[in-house]
Amino acid sequence: MCEEIKVTLTDCPKQKPDEDHLVFGHTFTDHMFEMDWDKENGWHDARIVPFAPITLSPACNCFHYGQETFEGMKAYRCEDGSIRLFRPEENFKRMNNSNDRLSMPQLDVDFCLKALKKLIEIDADWVPHKKDTSLYIRPFMIGTEPSLGAHTSNQYKFLIILSPVGAYYATGLSPVKIYVEHDYVRAVRGGTGFAKCGGNYAASMKAQDIAEAEGFSQVLWLDGVERKYVEEVGAMNVFFVIGGEVVTPALQGSILPGITRKSVIELLRSWGVKVTERRVAAEELVEAYKEGRFTEMFGSGTAAVISPVGLLRYGDTDMVLSDGKIGELSQKLYDALTGIQWGRAEDPFGWSVKVL
Ligand SMILES: *Cc1c(COP(=O)(O)O)cnc(C)c1O
């Protein structure tokens, strides 16, 4: 594992974007982190360089066979002037699980965290200041062996790029519309559902496009085998409030183990709220709704933190949740998580990690 990180600073820093009009993932900071892997040398040439296009052979494995994994996390500018990350080692550990599934090499979690902190220090002025803005962090890894042989790549690149982002909901937390997808599936047990990889997204774009064209923000995926149990939505895990109890689909290999999901479960339990991880049939939600017991639903993920669901459609049943407004628990969780992330609240779990 390489220990030294070579730094080359840009000689033409870019104009920072207007913090009132940040579009998710559209602008990037002045620098990026990059390192390479091959069989003889392992990870080497760790470097921070000016953000720029990378040159790759058109024969690279990632273009043809999709060996690609990624992560998504954020850096927050806090009220005390510090810049902080939220449970960042969890992201690099998860990336190693994804890498293992895609037969890609492991990363040194501590070294990645060190590289990320150094990169953020260099681009610290890019962490936006306005309330609810943050610096989105995208680590990713690609197979770069220039060979069309359909086998595991013998060369890889790992990069981290940074993008200042605005509040997910421009007008504040607001409920979304979702339907249960019955034609397409995202993942099956034994496949790559638990890995954060581009291939899972490629498989889900078509259903997402149809949902958007019909005025829905996302689809709720069913399990790929029985098409009976709900799994997760787009890039978020899901929670249901049924009879006052919080229920979320159990991680069984086809669901992405979200760090926000894990934090929500830990927070709820610390508040004495009962949380159960189990299989949840779509039919069960309809029945519970008809009995007035299914009262609230929300998604959890780094980008939106908590996303209240105002309407869930299954077949021809429309379930209106929390009167189509923000549910009580959704709001409480959103406030608690963002409080810890932006340093506005106590951090009893030690989730917040200082960069600067
Ligand atoms: C990243 C992701 C999530 C959310 O994970 P967090 O760690 O909470 O951001 C959920 N589902 C999918 C498919 C994802 O890619």
Tab-separated table of C-alpha atoms and ligand atoms in Angstrom:
chain	number	residue	atom	x	y	z
A	1	MET	CA	0.000	0.000	0.000
A	2	CYS	CA	1.408	3.343	-0.960
A	3	GLU	CA	1.794	5.750	1.943
A	4	GLU	CA	2.790	8.913	0.192
A	5	ILE	CA	0.305	11.143	-1.601
A	6	LYS	CA	1.864	13.362	-4.246
A	7	VAL	CA	0.088	16.693	-4.645
A	8	THR	CA	-0.032	18.750	-7.845
A	9	LEU	CA	-2.053	21.931	-7.409
A	10	THR	CA	-3.961	23.561	-10.236
A	11	ASP	CA	-2.564	26.803	-11.610
A	12	CYS	CA	-5.983	28.018	-12.702
A	13	PRO	CA	-8.574	27.628	-9.893
A	14	LYS	CA	-12.151	27.665	-11.166
A	15	GLN	CA	-14.889	30.138	-10.326
A	16	LYS	CA	-17.048	28.736	-7.497
A	17	PRO	CA	-20.717	28.185	-8.379
A	18	ASP	CA	-23.527	30.338	-6.974
A	19	GLU	CA	-24.569	28.612	-3.718
A	20	ASP	CA	-28.211	29.480	-4.327
A	21	HIS	CA	-28.321	27.453	-7.530
A	22	LEU	CA	-26.298	24.310	-6.958
A	23	VAL	CA	-27.436	21.451	-9.192
A	24	PHE	CA	-26.662	17.956	-7.849
A	25	GLY	CA	-23.452	16.571	-9.301
A	26	HIS	CA	-22.969	19.192	-12.022
A	27	THR	CA	-19.922	21.134	-10.819
A	28	PHE	CA	-16.687	19.711	-9.523
A	29	THR	CA	-13.960	21.138	-7.346
A	30	ASP	CA	-10.422	22.037	-8.442
A	31	HIS	CA	-8.781	18.726	-7.508
A	32	MET	CA	-9.320	14.976	-7.428
A	33	PHE	CA	-7.612	11.974	-5.879
A	34	GLU	CA	-6.356	9.171	-8.078
A	35	MET	CA	-4.335	5.973	-7.644
A	36	ASP	CA	-3.676	2.854	-9.693
A	37	TRP	CA	-3.553	-0.868	-9.036
A	38	ASP	CA	-1.891	-3.717	-10.847
A	39	LYS	CA	-0.899	-7.230	-9.858
A	40	GLU	CA	2.819	-6.547	-9.438
A	41	ASN	CA	2.607	-3.274	-7.531
A	42	GLY	CA	-0.769	-3.312	-5.766
A	43	TRP	CA	-2.036	0.238	-5.180
A	44	HIS	CA	0.518	2.829	-6.249
A	45	ASP	CA	0.993	6.392	-7.501
A	46	ALA	CA	-1.451	7.919	-5.008
A	47	ARG	CA	-1.854	11.501	-6.100
A	48	ILE	CA	-3.991	14.599	-5.821
A	49	VAL	CA	-4.131	16.332	-9.190
A	50	PRO	CA	-6.188	19.072	-10.868
A	51	PHE	CA	-9.707	17.840	-11.718
A	52	ALA	CA	-9.558	16.900	-15.396
A	53	PRO	CA	-10.697	14.270	-17.900
A	54	ILE	CA	-8.832	10.957	-17.667
A	55	THR	CA	-7.499	9.108	-20.701
A	56	LEU	CA	-8.332	5.413	-21.000
A	57	SER	CA	-8.001	2.793	-23.691
A	58	PRO	CA	-11.378	2.155	-25.375
A	59	ALA	CA	-10.709	-1.519	-24.616
A	60	CYS	CA	-10.826	-1.029	-20.827
A	61	ASN	CA	-12.791	-3.660	-18.939
A	62	CYS	CA	-15.115	-1.089	-17.288
A	63	PHE	CA	-16.567	-0.073	-20.683
A	64	HIS	CA	-17.399	-3.613	-21.752
A	65	TYR	CA	-17.898	-5.787	-18.692
A	66	GLY	CA	-18.761	-3.203	-16.091
A	67	GLN	CA	-16.291	-3.774	-13.271
A	68	GLU	CA	-17.170	-0.577	-11.426
A	69	THR	CA	-18.024	0.230	-7.812
A	70	PHE	CA	-18.715	3.552	-6.136
A	71	GLU	CA	-19.608	5.308	-2.919
A	72	GLY	CA	-21.555	8.425	-1.995
A	73	MET	CA	-20.929	10.536	1.092
A	74	LYS	CA	-20.812	14.178	2.148
A	75	ALA	CA	-18.661	16.761	3.936
A	76	TYR	CA	-20.559	19.349	5.977
A	77	ARG	CA	-19.515	22.872	6.967
A	78	CYS	CA	-20.569	23.167	10.602
A	79	GLU	CA	-21.596	26.162	12.683
A	80	ASP	CA	-18.335	26.086	14.690
A	81	GLY	CA	-16.397	26.528	11.416
A	82	SER	CA	-15.253	22.895	11.232
A	83	ILE	CA	-15.707	20.621	8.214
A	84	ARG	CA	-16.996	17.163	9.105
A	85	LEU	CA	-17.768	13.788	7.552
A	86	PHE	CA	-20.511	11.361	8.613
A	87	ARG	CA	-19.365	7.793	9.435
A	88	PRO	CA	-16.886	7.830	6.501
A	89	GLU	CA	-15.109	4.583	7.405
A	90	GLU	CA	-18.456	2.812	6.855
A	91	ASN	CA	-18.386	3.927	3.222
A	92	PHE	CA	-14.924	2.557	2.537
A	93	LYS	CA	-15.740	-0.705	4.336
A	94	ARG	CA	-18.863	-1.042	2.188
A	95	MET	CA	-16.807	-0.287	-0.913
A	96	ASN	CA	-14.590	-3.217	-0.005
A	97	ASN	CA	-17.671	-5.463	0.225
A	98	SER	CA	-18.754	-4.214	-3.211
A	99	ASN	CA	-15.230	-4.753	-4.561
A	100	ASP	CA	-15.196	-8.281	-3.215
A	101	ARG	CA	-18.492	-9.090	-4.967
A	102	LEU	CA	-17.237	-7.660	-8.269
A	103	SER	CA	-13.923	-9.489	-7.913
A	104	MET	CA	-12.037	-6.207	-7.603
A	105	PRO	CA	-9.107	-5.529	-5.225
A	106	GLN	CA	-9.524	-4.343	-1.653
A	107	LEU	CA	-8.731	-0.826	-0.484
A	108	ASP	CA	-6.961	0.195	2.717
A	109	VAL	CA	-9.789	1.939	4.604
A	110	ASP	CA	-7.474	4.111	6.734
A	111	PHE	CA	-5.435	5.180	3.732
A	112	CYS	CA	-8.576	6.113	1.749
A	113	LEU	CA	-9.830	8.175	4.664
A	114	LYS	CA	-6.450	9.913	4.897
A	115	ALA	CA	-6.510	10.630	1.147
A	116	LEU	CA	-10.085	11.942	1.346
A	117	LYS	CA	-9.268	14.264	4.251
A	118	LYS	CA	-6.235	15.605	2.415
A	119	LEU	CA	-8.282	16.231	-0.727
A	120	ILE	CA	-10.993	18.055	1.250
A	121	GLU	CA	-8.352	20.153	3.022
A	122	ILE	CA	-6.991	21.262	-0.353
A	123	ASP	CA	-10.473	22.036	-1.722
A	124	ALA	CA	-11.878	23.257	1.630
A	125	ASP	CA	-13.105	26.540	0.112
A	126	TRP	CA	-15.437	24.447	-2.050
A	127	VAL	CA	-17.450	23.179	0.911
A	128	PRO	CA	-20.466	25.487	0.541
A	129	HIS	CA	-21.591	27.769	3.382
A	130	LYS	CA	-25.353	28.131	2.933
A	131	LYS	CA	-27.728	26.216	5.204
A	132	ASP	CA	-28.368	22.617	4.055
A	133	THR	CA	-25.625	22.698	1.405
A	134	SER	CA	-22.734	20.225	1.494
A	135	LEU	CA	-19.858	18.811	-0.499
A	136	TYR	CA	-20.868	15.543	-2.153
A	137	ILE	CA	-18.040	12.987	-2.301
A	138	ARG	CA	-17.890	10.327	-4.994
A	139	PRO	CA	-15.173	7.682	-4.577
A	140	PHE	CA	-15.214	5.130	-7.415
A	141	MET	CA	-13.164	2.330	-8.860
A	142	ILE	CA	-12.951	1.002	-12.430
A	143	GLY	CA	-11.332	-1.941	-14.182
A	144	THR	CA	-8.791	-0.426	-16.596
A	145	GLU	CA	-7.055	-3.406	-18.188
A	146	PRO	CA	-7.078	-2.664	-21.941
A	147	SER	CA	-8.267	-6.110	-23.012
A	148	LEU	CA	-11.521	-7.465	-24.413
A	149	GLY	CA	-10.977	-10.784	-22.693
A	150	ALA	CA	-14.069	-11.381	-20.537
A	151	HIS	CA	-12.210	-11.986	-17.285
A	152	THR	CA	-11.358	-10.065	-14.134
A	153	SER	CA	-9.379	-6.932	-14.913
A	154	ASN	CA	-5.706	-6.973	-13.932
A	155	GLN	CA	-5.561	-3.187	-13.614
A	156	TYR	CA	-7.729	-0.676	-11.742
A	157	LYS	CA	-8.063	2.989	-11.003
A	158	PHE	CA	-9.534	4.434	-7.804
A	159	LEU	CA	-10.614	8.070	-7.862
A	160	ILE	CA	-12.387	10.526	-5.568
A	161	ILE	CA	-14.179	13.518	-7.047
A	162	LEU	CA	-16.020	16.253	-5.121
A	163	SER	CA	-19.109	18.280	-5.997
A	164	PRO	CA	-20.751	21.100	-4.018
A	165	VAL	CA	-24.481	20.372	-3.694
A	166	GLY	CA	-27.529	22.261	-2.478
A	167	ALA	CA	-30.351	21.100	-0.239
A	168	TYR	CA	-31.965	18.022	-1.799
A	169	TYR	CA	-35.367	19.664	-1.524
A	170	ALA	CA	-35.082	23.247	-2.718
A	171	THR	CA	-38.272	24.183	-0.865
A	172	GLY	CA	-37.564	22.123	2.270
A	173	LEU	CA	-38.438	18.541	3.121
A	174	SER	CA	-41.383	17.462	0.956
A	175	PRO	CA	-43.241	14.187	0.340
A	176	VAL	CA	-42.719	12.163	-2.857
A	177	LYS	CA	-44.917	9.817	-4.917
A	178	ILE	CA	-43.767	6.253	-5.470
A	179	TYR	CA	-45.237	3.131	-7.084
A	180	VAL	CA	-44.475	-0.535	-6.640
A	181	GLU	CA	-42.720	-1.747	-9.811
A	182	HIS	CA	-44.112	-5.001	-11.191
A	183	ASP	CA	-42.496	-5.414	-14.636
A	184	TYR	CA	-38.812	-4.931	-13.893
A	185	VAL	CA	-36.596	-6.098	-11.042
A	186	ARG	CA	-33.409	-4.503	-9.749
A	187	ALA	CA	-31.630	-7.373	-8.045
A	188	VAL	CA	-31.861	-10.969	-6.907
A	189	ARG	CA	-30.203	-12.769	-4.013
A	190	GLY	CA	-26.869	-14.087	-5.186
A	191	GLY	CA	-26.547	-11.168	-7.582
A	192	THR	CA	-25.050	-7.727	-6.917
A	193	GLY	CA	-27.946	-5.990	-5.127
A	194	PHE	CA	-25.967	-5.454	-1.916
A	195	ALA	CA	-23.008	-3.979	-3.810
A	196	LYS	CA	-22.887	-0.304	-4.763
A	197	CYS	CA	-22.060	-0.716	-8.423
A	198	GLY	CA	-22.967	1.053	-11.647
A	199	GLY	CA	-24.459	-2.142	-13.068
A	200	ASN	CA	-27.342	-2.071	-10.566
A	201	TYR	CA	-28.166	1.432	-11.723
A	202	ALA	CA	-27.927	0.525	-15.412
A	203	ALA	CA	-30.514	-2.198	-14.761
A	204	SER	CA	-32.877	0.247	-13.063
A	205	MET	CA	-32.811	3.262	-15.440
A	206	LYS	CA	-35.665	2.082	-17.662
A	207	ALA	CA	-38.144	1.664	-14.808
A	208	GLN	CA	-36.979	4.987	-13.358
A	209	ASP	CA	-37.576	6.767	-16.696
A	210	ILE	CA	-41.102	5.345	-16.968
A	211	ALA	CA	-41.887	6.344	-13.366
A	212	GLU	CA	-40.698	9.906	-13.968
A	213	ALA	CA	-42.721	10.177	-17.170
A	214	GLU	CA	-45.796	9.171	-15.126
A	215	GLY	CA	-45.163	11.828	-12.500
A	216	PHE	CA	-43.647	9.582	-9.828
A	217	SER	CA	-40.261	10.272	-8.310
A	218	GLN	CA	-39.085	6.672	-7.881
A	219	VAL	CA	-40.181	3.050	-7.973
A	220	LEU	CA	-40.344	0.667	-5.018
A	221	TRP	CA	-38.659	-2.570	-6.105
A	222	LEU	CA	-40.063	-5.995	-5.360
A	223	ASP	CA	-37.871	-9.041	-4.712
A	224	GLY	CA	-36.756	-10.606	-7.979
A	225	VAL	CA	-37.904	-14.160	-7.234
A	226	GLU	CA	-41.454	-14.059	-5.863
A	227	ARG	CA	-42.156	-10.423	-6.775
A	228	LYS	CA	-43.988	-10.235	-3.513
A	229	TYR	CA	-41.755	-8.541	-0.942
A	230	VAL	CA	-40.716	-4.892	-1.126
A	231	GLU	CA	-36.986	-4.164	-1.103
A	232	GLU	CA	-35.923	-0.533	-1.605
A	233	VAL	CA	-36.459	2.500	-3.833
A	234	GLY	CA	-34.054	3.977	-6.418
A	235	ALA	CA	-31.097	5.005	-4.272
A	236	MET	CA	-32.797	4.795	-0.886
A	237	ASN	CA	-33.758	2.220	1.695
A	238	VAL	CA	-37.357	2.238	2.936
A	239	PHE	CA	-39.157	2.290	6.278
A	240	PHE	CA	-42.850	1.796	7.075
A	241	VAL	CA	-44.748	2.720	10.208
A	242	ILE	CA	-47.282	-0.078	10.760
A	243	GLY	CA	-49.378	-0.090	13.914
A	244	GLY	CA	-46.965	2.308	15.597
A	245	GLU	CA	-44.011	-0.009	14.958
A	246	VAL	CA	-41.246	0.790	12.450
A	247	VAL	CA	-40.603	-1.943	9.903
A	248	THR	CA	-37.884	-2.103	7.243
A	249	PRO	CA	-37.018	-4.866	4.765
A	250	ALA	CA	-34.306	-7.173	6.153
A	251	LEU	CA	-30.973	-7.154	4.297
A	252	GLN	CA	-30.926	-10.485	2.512
A	253	GLY	CA	-28.378	-9.899	-0.216
A	254	SER	CA	-30.443	-7.996	-2.761
A	255	ILE	CA	-30.765	-4.724	-0.817
A	256	LEU	CA	-28.063	-2.081	-0.488
A	257	PRO	CA	-27.047	-1.790	3.190
A	258	GLY	CA	-27.443	1.974	3.582
A	259	ILE	CA	-25.449	3.844	6.189
A	260	THR	CA	-28.397	6.189	6.655
A	261	ARG	CA	-30.605	3.086	7.113
A	262	LYS	CA	-28.268	1.773	9.806
A	263	SER	CA	-28.175	5.193	11.504
A	264	VAL	CA	-31.989	5.488	11.411
A	265	ILE	CA	-32.340	2.078	13.083
A	266	GLU	CA	-29.779	2.987	15.756
A	267	LEU	CA	-31.400	6.377	16.409
A	268	LEU	CA	-34.921	4.943	16.653
A	269	ARG	CA	-33.777	2.232	19.061
A	270	SER	CA	-31.999	4.867	21.183
A	271	TRP	CA	-35.356	6.662	21.416
A	272	GLY	CA	-37.062	3.469	22.569
A	273	VAL	CA	-38.961	3.029	19.273
A	274	LYS	CA	-39.425	-0.586	18.206
A	275	VAL	CA	-37.776	-1.329	14.825
A	276	THR	CA	-38.128	-4.677	13.087
A	277	GLU	CA	-36.063	-5.849	10.118
A	278	ARG	CA	-38.056	-8.485	8.262
A	279	ARG	CA	-39.654	-9.332	4.932
A	280	VAL	CA	-42.542	-6.991	4.066
A	281	ALA	CA	-45.056	-8.138	1.439
A	282	ALA	CA	-46.623	-5.407	-0.710
A	283	GLU	CA	-50.004	-7.058	0.029
A	284	GLU	CA	-49.365	-6.626	3.748
A	285	LEU	CA	-48.962	-2.876	3.228
A	286	VAL	CA	-52.300	-2.703	1.372
A	287	GLU	CA	-54.072	-4.657	4.129
A	288	ALA	CA	-52.514	-2.594	6.891
A	289	TYR	CA	-53.453	0.568	5.003
A	290	LYS	CA	-57.087	-0.523	4.688
A	291	GLU	CA	-57.143	-1.209	8.423
A	292	GLY	CA	-55.694	2.245	9.098
A	293	ARG	CA	-52.493	0.809	10.589
A	294	PHE	CA	-50.012	1.726	7.821
A	295	THR	CA	-49.589	5.400	8.548
A	296	GLU	CA	-46.179	6.620	7.462
A	297	MET	CA	-43.410	5.755	4.999
A	298	PHE	CA	-40.018	7.260	4.263
A	299	GLY	CA	-36.831	6.575	2.332
A	300	SER	CA	-33.303	6.983	3.735
A	301	GLY	CA	-30.094	7.796	1.875
A	302	THR	CA	-27.134	10.160	1.909
A	303	ALA	CA	-28.475	12.518	-0.775
A	304	ALA	CA	-31.913	13.295	0.711
A	305	VAL	CA	-31.211	12.018	4.279
A	306	ILE	CA	-34.918	11.269	4.900
A	307	SER	CA	-37.476	11.374	2.099
A	308	PRO	CA	-41.097	11.260	3.274
A	309	VAL	CA	-43.462	9.345	0.977
A	310	GLY	CA	-46.866	11.000	0.565
A	311	LEU	CA	-48.332	8.463	-1.855
A	312	LEU	CA	-47.584	4.809	-2.533
A	313	ARG	CA	-49.332	3.025	-5.427
A	314	TYR	CA	-49.585	-0.758	-5.637
A	315	GLY	CA	-51.574	-2.041	-8.626
A	316	ASP	CA	-54.690	0.134	-8.520
A	317	THR	CA	-54.515	0.943	-4.821
A	318	ASP	CA	-53.304	4.426	-3.941
A	319	MET	CA	-52.138	4.680	-0.353
A	320	VAL	CA	-52.005	8.240	0.959
A	321	LEU	CA	-49.646	8.424	3.906
A	322	SER	CA	-49.467	11.067	6.653
A	323	ASP	CA	-52.243	12.941	4.749
A	324	GLY	CA	-49.726	13.424	1.927
A	325	LYS	CA	-47.639	15.551	4.283
A	326	ILE	CA	-44.349	15.023	6.119
A	327	GLY	CA	-44.825	12.312	8.738
A	328	GLU	CA	-43.979	13.001	12.365
A	329	LEU	CA	-41.225	10.397	12.574
A	330	SER	CA	-39.758	11.445	9.181
A	331	GLN	CA	-39.400	15.014	10.404
A	332	LYS	CA	-37.924	13.954	13.743
A	333	LEU	CA	-35.362	11.672	12.079
A	334	TYR	CA	-34.473	14.305	9.490
A	335	ASP	CA	-33.878	16.887	12.216
A	336	ALA	CA	-31.845	14.471	14.353
A	337	LEU	CA	-29.604	13.257	11.515
A	338	THR	CA	-29.003	16.652	9.950
A	339	GLY	CA	-28.424	18.057	13.454
A	340	ILE	CA	-25.554	15.619	13.959
A	341	GLN	CA	-24.232	16.054	10.400
A	342	TRP	CA	-24.063	19.867	10.551
A	343	GLY	CA	-22.899	19.922	14.167
A	344	ARG	CA	-26.097	21.609	15.397
A	345	ALA	CA	-26.854	18.813	17.873
A	346	GLU	CA	-24.997	16.530	20.247
A	347	ASP	CA	-23.364	13.498	18.617
A	348	PRO	CA	-23.841	10.787	21.267
A	349	PHE	CA	-22.814	8.019	18.844
A	350	GLY	CA	-19.540	9.620	17.708
A	351	TRP	CA	-20.648	9.499	14.047
A	352	SER	CA	-19.224	12.875	13.054
A	353	VAL	CA	-15.554	12.914	11.976
A	354	LYS	CA	-13.635	16.171	11.844
A	355	VAL	CA	-11.561	16.980	8.742
A	356	LEU	CA	-10.569	20.568	9.502
B	1	LIG	C1	-26.327	4.355	-1.855
B	1	LIG	C2	-27.625	3.624	-1.896
B	1	LIG	C3	-28.539	3.643	-0.814
B	1	LIG	C4	-28.363	4.507	0.402
B	1	LIG	O1	-27.192	4.281	1.120
B	1	LIG	P1	-26.637	5.402	2.111
B	1	LIG	O2	-25.376	4.801	2.628
B	1	LIG	O3	-27.653	5.592	3.162
B	1	LIG	O4	-26.415	6.640	1.303
B	1	LIG	C5	-29.670	2.859	-0.909
B	1	LIG	N1	-29.923	2.118	-2.012
B	1	LIG	C6	-29.079	2.093	-3.070
B	1	LIG	C7	-29.426	1.262	-4.247
B	1	LIG	C8	-27.909	2.844	-3.042
B	1	LIG	O5	-27.106	2.833	-4.116
